[in-house]
Amino acid sequence: SRPRLSGRVASHSMSKSEDDRWQCLVEAQCYRLPYPLLETLGFQSGRWLKDSEILTDYKQMHDLDMSACIKAFASLGRCSVGVGLYMAGAINQLRHGEDVTKIEHEGSTVRVVGRPEAGYFYLLNETYVVPHEFHCWWRLARTSASPLELHPISAVQNLDVDGTSLFQVQIPTSRRPWLPHQRRSLCWMAHREAVRDLFVCESSISKPSGLLSVDLEWKMDKAFDLRGGVLCDPVGSGKTATALGLLLLDASAMGSDWYYEGSDAVKDIFAGSWLTLNATLVLCPDHVHEQWLQESQRTLPADVASVLAIRTVSELRSAAPFLRQLAEREKGTQQQLVVAALSILHDPEYQELISPANSEIRGWLEGQGQWTQGLALDCFLWRRLIIDEVHEAVHCCDRGKCSMPCPRAALTKHLRALKSERRWGLTGTAQEVLREAASVQSLAQIFRTDFNSEVSSCRFVEHYCRTNQVDLDLRVCEQTELIDSTGFEAIVYKQHERDLLSDGLDGTGSEPLSEKELSATIPLLKLCSHFQLGKKWKEEDKATAGLRPDDVAKQIYEEKELALQSAKVHVDKQFDAENTILSQEDTKPLACEAMIPLEVLDGLWVASAVVDGDPVVVLTRIEATACKSCPKLQVGDRVTAMQGKPIFSFAKELKQLQQDLEETNIAKPPSDFLTAELQQLELRRQVSESFRKELRARAAGHEASLAWRKTGEASAYVVELGPAEMQRRVLASAHGHWKHAAASFRFLQKLWEGLMSEGDTILRKPQECPICQDSFDAALTGVVLRCGHMYCEDCHQELVKRRATACPLCRSPIHSERDAVHMGEFAKARALTQNLENKELQHGSKIAHIAEVLRGILAHPGKERAVVFCQFADLEWLISSALHDHGIDHACLSAAKDIFEQTAILDGFQQRTGKQRVLLLSLEMSASGTNLTTANHVLLVHPMAAATPERAVVFEQQAIGRCVRLGQQRQVTVWRFVTKGTVEEALAARLAEWRHSLQMAETRKTAAGSGKAAVKAVRGLAGAAVEAKVKGRGRGPRAQQRRATAG
């Protein structure tokens, strides 16, 4: 029997007239506004409404009969529920811009007339799965003036919170023994598949009602049939084998016979176009496709399930006859495991396959042989769907960044269209998905549910996401390598950092990092690893690959010198603009002054405003008595003096008073429109009364003398000033560019002279400090600020002690200690440069040190293997080129042309059949889920850049988790490379502090006996099994290159 679908409102049909679609929502009486408020607002008359008569409680809409419109969903395939309802004639179509309310007046009565039926369109227009049941309500409510209270997304619960006794299942034997945590996870998954419960969620939306600060608001409660969930066990815990255990349960305890038991409303209609398969569909990233096939052989006996591998659209098209035959088999046959690559859904050819979204499915069902074109995955009703690394499929579109159409949003639609009775997601980095409500909502769409409330997001995580305690007896050793930059590398980095500091960005920022701050961090991180990776110097054709650091530094020097000359020439060309501005200054009206009797001061109303960064007092209202006494006064004029004295200090006091009153009003929000206007009237009265009180105090009983500038008298003055104002802005911009170019070149020039101060250069001669007037050796004890001015070390320390915020010479702002460069550092860098070999000069000191570490690893017996991990694809290419030049044979996953070559590279490395013992990976070429336990060294080229330390640690997990996972038999060494005196040190310290806090939290939870820690080794949380070593790198003789420092 089909379940009853509930909805609301609209018992009318589309044949009704336009007037029948409107209904009276509320009726209220109007009241006259008081005269003082009318006078203040400048109105002749006005009325207001009481909130208590306009606002309503939620009213449930009439039940919506779905029986007549079910066929629309089957015929239109992927259309939304809202469109399906319209096509079936159950609701009238509404455009997004169409009015849903209108206001009617009759004497003192006001009626709000609306179309509550519109709520179905707006709430179901983005819903692509028919809810099991739903109810809808509407109300008139005040427009929310501030964001609603945020419900933080709770952390993923441990399996123990559900009680292990609730889901005790007899786990069948597999080819490899089950670990305790795998048994717990598999029992929970079996329990989630056996329980048929409904997931209840909420959606809401509001539209303007036509009345100020009042909206027509709808909310809908929906119930979806959800069997499955998200398994969030840590990286390397064996989630693949655990998920395959469900097939063992199907074949043993639950039996192999299966038929669709779903009770959704469209089951009967869809049954004609769906091909029901006793099969589990696994969708996984390309780089773990082969791993799934291998794991199925290790876990499943041969008689449990047959395996079909699909890597491309061509293979999917070729599999159509087999899948059709599989759908026609009788019950009792062997179940099927289909492992498909996620990239299939991205392929444009996938759109050409037959699916319920197009008309060809009808021809095929009628026996016309159209199925030979190939069948899309959504033609089938699968017994189970498993999405590996589901966090990679979750995406929230950003109109400013995403292309149109967005390919990642299209992937979500394809996954949402897949039909299965049970649905699972696997991820080892749940923080990537469950950090905010929008991401959870995107994940829920993949599970064929739909909501937009934060409460429902929390409910989804609490009910359907679980993690597990994993005990891995692995030993992890951490080593941090501190690296000194060469002189020319330091120049390239410091110059780039200086330009970012001029924009107010230092590459570290606050937590979380803003988008601009993160955009500053990324190029600085790249420059720490390779001197050619700057946004100004990167060449897409890679023509600069052979440049040395000194070549790049010379290019920057020439560019800065050329930019300075260009900016100076541009300023010289602004002679006409200067003449225009000077001539326009002579045409400004002079300030006016008049004597005003004290008895008419109550007719002057003022407000505080800010013009060109300075507070001013502006006349906002002049009553008739004051206007008669002083007719020259105009609304908008700025008061400049009282009793012949300027009012600068009083203007600041008045501005502060106005701000305090505004904050008080915000703290006590008004209950209705009239109260809000009365609050504003009282604010203006108090500000004006403060002005009158000050004027009377200065007049001391005599007539008040008031001076003002006639800025509000006529618009003609503003129009005439327009061209001059534009010229002023152009001239200011030209001078600003000149000043910036001069400071940037002066800064670079000082660093360059410091690096080249071997002979009789300027910096080798004694210089005079502009502050203390003492002579000092600039090449050794000088300090250069980012404006290019140099001081002696003692004066700089005095500036730091006094917390100076600007350069004493040019007043350029000083943000932090990073604004200063100590020339003594370049003396060390100069000596370091002389000891470098040609290869090290060509690729930089960090990559040279990475190559040295790799040589030490490869010098051991053949069992030692390493994974080099960086975050950016362009940096990965340069590292690969450098390793080739250093004679280190390695494999690079991004160099693979397709999924087959990727699989061959990973298999050759993991199975030790390839000759390369070093594998190079990048975060952009994601390797999440890849099993690389044959490697026991992980080299992190740089600290990870992310908006929050939590996300940065997640990036590290993805790298370290390739090696620290089930199957690892040896100690794993994690190498972290950090360049001294750069943003890397700040980020490394931040991540170390975050990892330490996580370790302390896990320790407290374990001691309390309540929580279960995830994989400490994977997270890099040094416990008793983690040895932390920090090594510094110099560039003297080889024996002195490494010196131990405090960890």
PDB file of C-alpha atoms in Angstrom, residues 485-678:
ATOM      1  CA  SER A 485      68.043  30.138   3.252  1.00  0.00           C
ATOM      2  CA  THR A 486      70.826  31.377   1.019  1.00  0.00           C
ATOM      3  CA  GLY A 487      71.290  35.105   0.559  1.00  0.00           C
ATOM      4  CA  PHE A 488      69.523  35.376  -2.788  1.00  0.00           C
ATOM      5  CA  GLU A 489      66.684  33.114  -1.632  1.00  0.00           C
ATOM      6  CA  ALA A 490      66.245  35.389   1.373  1.00  0.00           C
ATOM      7  CA  ILE A 491      66.096  38.461  -0.885  1.00  0.00           C
ATOM      8  CA  VAL A 492      63.392  36.890  -3.068  1.00  0.00           C
ATOM      9  CA  TYR A 493      61.366  35.839  -0.028  1.00  0.00           C
ATOM     10  CA  LYS A 494      61.785  39.045   1.990  1.00  0.00           C
ATOM     11  CA  GLN A 495      60.845  41.229  -0.975  1.00  0.00           C
ATOM     12  CA  HIS A 496      57.683  39.216  -1.614  1.00  0.00           C
ATOM     13  CA  GLU A 497      56.844  39.253   2.093  1.00  0.00           C
ATOM     14  CA  ARG A 498      57.414  43.000   2.224  1.00  0.00           C
ATOM     15  CA  ASP A 499      54.903  43.608  -0.582  1.00  0.00           C
ATOM     16  CA  LEU A 500      52.297  41.508   1.207  1.00  0.00           C
ATOM     17  CA  LEU A 501      52.948  43.354   4.469  1.00  0.00           C
ATOM     18  CA  SER A 502      52.291  46.625   2.647  1.00  0.00           C
ATOM     19  CA  ASP A 503      48.792  45.281   1.928  1.00  0.00           C
ATOM     20  CA  GLY A 504      48.285  44.512   5.623  1.00  0.00           C
ATOM     21  CA  LEU A 505      48.840  40.758   5.161  1.00  0.00           C
ATOM     22  CA  ASP A 506      51.620  38.918   6.944  1.00  0.00           C
ATOM     23  CA  GLY A 507      50.787  35.405   5.861  1.00  0.00           C
ATOM     24  CA  THR A 508      49.717  34.205   9.299  1.00  0.00           C
ATOM     25  CA  GLY A 509      46.787  36.377  10.357  1.00  0.00           C
ATOM     26  CA  SER A 510      44.202  35.360  12.923  1.00  0.00           C
ATOM     27  CA  GLU A 511      42.329  32.108  13.388  1.00  0.00           C
ATOM     28  CA  PRO A 512      40.585  31.241  11.202  1.00  0.00           C
ATOM     29  CA  LEU A 513      42.533  32.754   8.320  1.00  0.00           C
ATOM     30  CA  SER A 514      40.510  34.998   6.046  1.00  0.00           C
ATOM     31  CA  GLU A 515      40.486  34.351   2.318  1.00  0.00           C
ATOM     32  CA  LYS A 516      42.901  37.251   1.721  1.00  0.00           C
ATOM     33  CA  GLU A 517      45.211  36.081   4.499  1.00  0.00           C
ATOM     34  CA  LEU A 518      45.248  32.552   3.092  1.00  0.00           C
ATOM     35  CA  SER A 519      46.021  33.935  -0.359  1.00  0.00           C
ATOM     36  CA  ALA A 520      49.083  35.603   1.196  1.00  0.00           C
ATOM     37  CA  THR A 521      50.176  32.449   3.004  1.00  0.00           C
ATOM     38  CA  ILE A 522      50.206  30.206  -0.070  1.00  0.00           C
ATOM     39  CA  PRO A 523      52.735  32.138  -2.230  1.00  0.00           C
ATOM     40  CA  LEU A 524      54.989  32.646   0.789  1.00  0.00           C
ATOM     41  CA  LEU A 525      54.911  28.923   1.539  1.00  0.00           C
ATOM     42  CA  LYS A 526      55.823  28.152  -2.050  1.00  0.00           C
ATOM     43  CA  LEU A 527      58.729  30.611  -1.944  1.00  0.00           C
ATOM     44  CA  CYS A 528      60.054  28.916   1.192  1.00  0.00           C
ATOM     45  CA  SER A 529      60.367  25.692  -0.804  1.00  0.00           C
ATOM     46  CA  HIS A 530      61.479  27.057  -4.176  1.00  0.00           C
ATOM     47  CA  PHE A 531      62.602  30.575  -5.098  1.00  0.00           C
ATOM     48  CA  GLN A 532      60.818  30.541  -8.484  1.00  0.00           C
ATOM     49  CA  LEU A 533      57.306  30.032  -7.094  1.00  0.00           C
ATOM     50  CA  GLY A 534      55.920  33.528  -6.695  1.00  0.00           C
ATOM     51  CA  LYS A 535      52.750  34.861  -8.250  1.00  0.00           C
ATOM     52  CA  LYS A 536      54.795  37.526 -10.064  1.00  0.00           C
ATOM     53  CA  TRP A 537      57.505  35.231 -11.389  1.00  0.00           C
ATOM     54  CA  LYS A 538      55.804  31.954 -12.203  1.00  0.00           C
ATOM     55  CA  GLU A 539      55.832  31.087 -15.916  1.00  0.00           C
ATOM     56  CA  GLU A 540      53.162  28.759 -17.253  1.00  0.00           C
ATOM     57  CA  ASP A 541      55.501  27.459 -19.965  1.00  0.00           C
ATOM     58  CA  LYS A 542      58.127  26.610 -17.314  1.00  0.00           C
ATOM     59  CA  ALA A 543      60.752  28.590 -19.244  1.00  0.00           C
ATOM     60  CA  THR A 544      62.423  29.746 -16.026  1.00  0.00           C
ATOM     61  CA  ALA A 545      63.175  26.220 -14.799  1.00  0.00           C
ATOM     62  CA  GLY A 546      66.927  26.687 -15.245  1.00  0.00           C
ATOM     63  CA  LEU A 547      67.242  29.974 -13.358  1.00  0.00           C
ATOM     64  CA  ARG A 548      69.326  30.217 -10.203  1.00  0.00           C
ATOM     65  CA  PRO A 549      68.339  32.230  -7.124  1.00  0.00           C
ATOM     66  CA  ASP A 550      70.705  35.084  -8.072  1.00  0.00           C
ATOM     67  CA  ASP A 551      69.128  35.255 -11.558  1.00  0.00           C
ATOM     68  CA  VAL A 552      65.626  35.545 -10.075  1.00  0.00           C
ATOM     69  CA  ALA A 553      66.815  38.157  -7.558  1.00  0.00           C
ATOM     70  CA  LYS A 554      68.355  40.232 -10.371  1.00  0.00           C
ATOM     71  CA  GLN A 555      65.096  40.060 -12.321  1.00  0.00           C
ATOM     72  CA  ILE A 556      63.200  41.347  -9.289  1.00  0.00           C
ATOM     73  CA  TYR A 557      65.741  44.145  -8.813  1.00  0.00           C
ATOM     74  CA  GLU A 558      65.345  45.249 -12.431  1.00  0.00           C
ATOM     75  CA  GLU A 559      61.548  45.059 -12.220  1.00  0.00           C
ATOM     76  CA  LYS A 560      61.456  47.161  -9.044  1.00  0.00           C
ATOM     77  CA  GLU A 561      63.804  49.759 -10.541  1.00  0.00           C
ATOM     78  CA  LEU A 562      61.694  49.938 -13.698  1.00  0.00           C
ATOM     79  CA  ALA A 563      58.484  50.224 -11.640  1.00  0.00           C
ATOM     80  CA  LEU A 564      59.978  53.157  -9.705  1.00  0.00           C
ATOM     81  CA  GLN A 565      60.912  54.993 -12.885  1.00  0.00           C
ATOM     82  CA  SER A 566      57.476  54.331 -14.397  1.00  0.00           C
ATOM     83  CA  ALA A 567      55.677  55.606 -11.290  1.00  0.00           C
ATOM     84  CA  LYS A 568      57.820  58.778 -11.252  1.00  0.00           C
ATOM     85  CA  VAL A 569      57.066  59.474 -14.925  1.00  0.00           C
ATOM     86  CA  HIS A 570      53.363  58.961 -14.268  1.00  0.00           C
ATOM     87  CA  VAL A 571      53.424  61.527 -11.462  1.00  0.00           C
ATOM     88  CA  ASP A 572      55.277  64.029 -13.663  1.00  0.00           C
ATOM     89  CA  LYS A 573      52.462  63.768 -16.199  1.00  0.00           C
ATOM     90  CA  GLN A 574      49.869  64.914 -13.653  1.00  0.00           C
ATOM     91  CA  PHE A 575      50.729  68.620 -14.025  1.00  0.00           C
ATOM     92  CA  ASP A 576      47.332  69.455 -15.558  1.00  0.00           C
ATOM     93  CA  ALA A 577      45.537  67.659 -12.759  1.00  0.00           C
ATOM     94  CA  GLU A 578      47.379  69.731 -10.152  1.00  0.00           C
ATOM     95  CA  ASN A 579      46.389  72.951 -11.917  1.00  0.00           C
ATOM     96  CA  THR A 580      42.751  71.829 -12.066  1.00  0.00           C
ATOM     97  CA  ILE A 581      42.700  71.085  -8.354  1.00  0.00           C
ATOM     98  CA  LEU A 582      44.372  74.378  -7.410  1.00  0.00           C
ATOM     99  CA  SER A 583      42.007  76.420  -9.556  1.00  0.00           C
ATOM    100  CA  GLN A 584      39.017  74.569  -8.126  1.00  0.00           C
ATOM    101  CA  GLU A 585      40.145  75.342  -4.590  1.00  0.00           C
ATOM    102  CA  ASP A 586      39.747  79.043  -5.359  1.00  0.00           C
ATOM    103  CA  THR A 587      36.091  78.540  -6.352  1.00  0.00           C
ATOM    104  CA  LYS A 588      34.997  76.968  -3.070  1.00  0.00           C
ATOM    105  CA  PRO A 589      32.445  79.025  -1.140  1.00  0.00           C
ATOM    106  CA  LEU A 590      33.800  80.787   1.908  1.00  0.00           C
ATOM    107  CA  ALA A 591      32.675  79.844   5.358  1.00  0.00           C
ATOM    108  CA  CYS A 592      29.667  81.797   6.663  1.00  0.00           C
ATOM    109  CA  GLU A 593      29.191  83.224  10.123  1.00  0.00           C
ATOM    110  CA  ALA A 594      26.150  84.674  11.865  1.00  0.00           C
ATOM    111  CA  MET A 595      24.825  85.638  15.300  1.00  0.00           C
ATOM    112  CA  ILE A 596      21.898  83.523  16.475  1.00  0.00           C
ATOM    113  CA  PRO A 597      19.639  84.424  19.449  1.00  0.00           C
ATOM    114  CA  LEU A 598      19.719  81.860  22.219  1.00  0.00           C
ATOM    115  CA  GLU A 599      15.935  81.522  22.218  1.00  0.00           C
ATOM    116  CA  VAL A 600      15.901  79.984  18.705  1.00  0.00           C
ATOM    117  CA  LEU A 601      18.622  77.399  19.319  1.00  0.00           C
ATOM    118  CA  ASP A 602      15.974  74.759  20.025  1.00  0.00           C
ATOM    119  CA  GLY A 603      15.124  74.913  16.339  1.00  0.00           C
ATOM    120  CA  LEU A 604      18.546  73.572  15.282  1.00  0.00           C
ATOM    121  CA  TRP A 605      18.993  69.808  14.948  1.00  0.00           C
ATOM    122  CA  VAL A 606      22.385  68.256  14.215  1.00  0.00           C
ATOM    123  CA  ALA A 607      24.012  64.843  13.789  1.00  0.00           C
ATOM    124  CA  SER A 608      27.552  63.540  13.795  1.00  0.00           C
ATOM    125  CA  ALA A 609      29.094  62.294  10.552  1.00  0.00           C
ATOM    126  CA  VAL A 610      32.541  61.295   9.307  1.00  0.00           C
ATOM    127  CA  VAL A 611      34.011  63.048   6.257  1.00  0.00           C
ATOM    128  CA  ASP A 612      37.487  62.179   4.959  1.00  0.00           C
ATOM    129  CA  GLY A 613      38.139  60.298   8.184  1.00  0.00           C
ATOM    130  CA  ASP A 614      37.356  63.268  10.477  1.00  0.00           C
ATOM    131  CA  PRO A 615      34.199  63.694  12.577  1.00  0.00           C
ATOM    132  CA  VAL A 616      32.039  66.689  11.608  1.00  0.00           C
ATOM    133  CA  VAL A 617      28.797  68.246  12.846  1.00  0.00           C
ATOM    134  CA  VAL A 618      26.067  68.419  10.179  1.00  0.00           C
ATOM    135  CA  LEU A 619      22.775  70.350  10.367  1.00  0.00           C
ATOM    136  CA  THR A 620      19.921  67.889   9.843  1.00  0.00           C
ATOM    137  CA  ARG A 621      16.863  70.039  10.556  1.00  0.00           C
ATOM    138  CA  ILE A 622      16.185  73.793  10.816  1.00  0.00           C
ATOM    139  CA  GLU A 623      12.810  74.742  12.237  1.00  0.00           C
ATOM    140  CA  ALA A 624      10.913  77.812  11.098  1.00  0.00           C
ATOM    141  CA  THR A 625      11.967  80.035  14.037  1.00  0.00           C
ATOM    142  CA  ALA A 626      15.683  79.382  13.464  1.00  0.00           C
ATOM    143  CA  CYS A 627      15.357  79.722   9.685  1.00  0.00           C
ATOM    144  CA  LYS A 628      13.657  83.119  10.076  1.00  0.00           C
ATOM    145  CA  SER A 629      16.431  84.365  12.359  1.00  0.00           C
ATOM    146  CA  CYS A 630      19.242  83.064  10.101  1.00  0.00           C
ATOM    147  CA  PRO A 631      17.992  82.428   6.531  1.00  0.00           C
ATOM    148  CA  LYS A 632      21.458  81.506   5.201  1.00  0.00           C
ATOM    149  CA  LEU A 633      21.475  78.244   7.127  1.00  0.00           C
ATOM    150  CA  GLN A 634      20.688  75.149   5.019  1.00  0.00           C
ATOM    151  CA  VAL A 635      20.162  71.521   5.934  1.00  0.00           C
ATOM    152  CA  GLY A 636      23.395  69.677   5.238  1.00  0.00           C
ATOM    153  CA  ASP A 637      25.750  72.548   6.131  1.00  0.00           C
ATOM    154  CA  ARG A 638      28.731  71.640   8.309  1.00  0.00           C
ATOM    155  CA  VAL A 639      29.345  73.591  11.503  1.00  0.00           C
ATOM    156  CA  THR A 640      32.999  74.666  11.667  1.00  0.00           C
ATOM    157  CA  ALA A 641      33.192  76.955  14.739  1.00  0.00           C
ATOM    158  CA  MET A 642      31.206  78.222  17.732  1.00  0.00           C
ATOM    159  CA  GLN A 643      31.981  81.606  19.295  1.00  0.00           C
ATOM    160  CA  GLY A 644      34.974  81.898  16.968  1.00  0.00           C
ATOM    161  CA  LYS A 645      36.629  78.706  18.182  1.00  0.00           C
ATOM    162  CA  PRO A 646      36.975  75.468  16.137  1.00  0.00           C
ATOM    163  CA  ILE A 647      34.904  72.500  17.214  1.00  0.00           C
ATOM    164  CA  PHE A 648      37.320  69.654  16.444  1.00  0.00           C
ATOM    165  CA  SER A 649      37.333  68.266  19.980  1.00  0.00           C
ATOM    166  CA  PHE A 650      33.590  68.749  20.409  1.00  0.00           C
ATOM    167  CA  ALA A 651      32.923  66.932  17.116  1.00  0.00           C
ATOM    168  CA  LYS A 652      34.776  63.903  18.488  1.00  0.00           C
ATOM    169  CA  GLU A 653      32.753  64.005  21.718  1.00  0.00           C
ATOM    170  CA  LEU A 654      29.505  64.270  19.761  1.00  0.00           C
ATOM    171  CA  LYS A 655      30.501  61.327  17.574  1.00  0.00           C
ATOM    172  CA  GLN A 656      31.219  59.206  20.649  1.00  0.00           C
ATOM    173  CA  LEU A 657      27.870  60.170  22.201  1.00  0.00           C
ATOM    174  CA  GLN A 658      26.017  59.182  19.031  1.00  0.00           C
ATOM    175  CA  GLN A 659      27.839  55.835  18.887  1.00  0.00           C
ATOM    176  CA  ASP A 660      26.979  55.092  22.531  1.00  0.00           C
ATOM    177  CA  LEU A 661      23.299  55.839  21.929  1.00  0.00           C
ATOM    178  CA  GLU A 662      23.258  53.648  18.804  1.00  0.00           C
ATOM    179  CA  GLU A 663      24.817  50.746  20.707  1.00  0.00           C
ATOM    180  CA  THR A 664      22.190  51.136  23.419  1.00  0.00           C
ATOM    181  CA  ASN A 665      19.424  50.900  20.822  1.00  0.00           C
ATOM    182  CA  ILE A 666      20.983  47.778  19.314  1.00  0.00           C
ATOM    183  CA  ALA A 667      21.156  46.141  22.741  1.00  0.00           C
ATOM    184  CA  LYS A 668      17.412  46.806  23.213  1.00  0.00           C
ATOM    185  CA  PRO A 669      15.755  45.951  19.866  1.00  0.00           C
ATOM    186  CA  PRO A 670      12.330  47.557  19.364  1.00  0.00           C
ATOM    187  CA  SER A 671       9.206  45.442  19.422  1.00  0.00           C
ATOM    188  CA  ASP A 672       7.549  47.165  16.462  1.00  0.00           C
ATOM    189  CA  PHE A 673       8.072  49.794  13.766  1.00  0.00           C
ATOM    190  CA  LEU A 674       6.723  52.723  15.794  1.00  0.00           C
ATOM    191  CA  THR A 675       8.986  51.983  18.757  1.00  0.00           C
ATOM    192  CA  ALA A 676      11.983  51.860  16.452  1.00  0.00           C
ATOM    193  CA  GLU A 677      11.183  55.282  14.980  1.00  0.00           C
ATOM    194  CA  LEU A 678      10.633  56.782  18.432  1.00  0.00           C
TER     195      LEU A 678
END
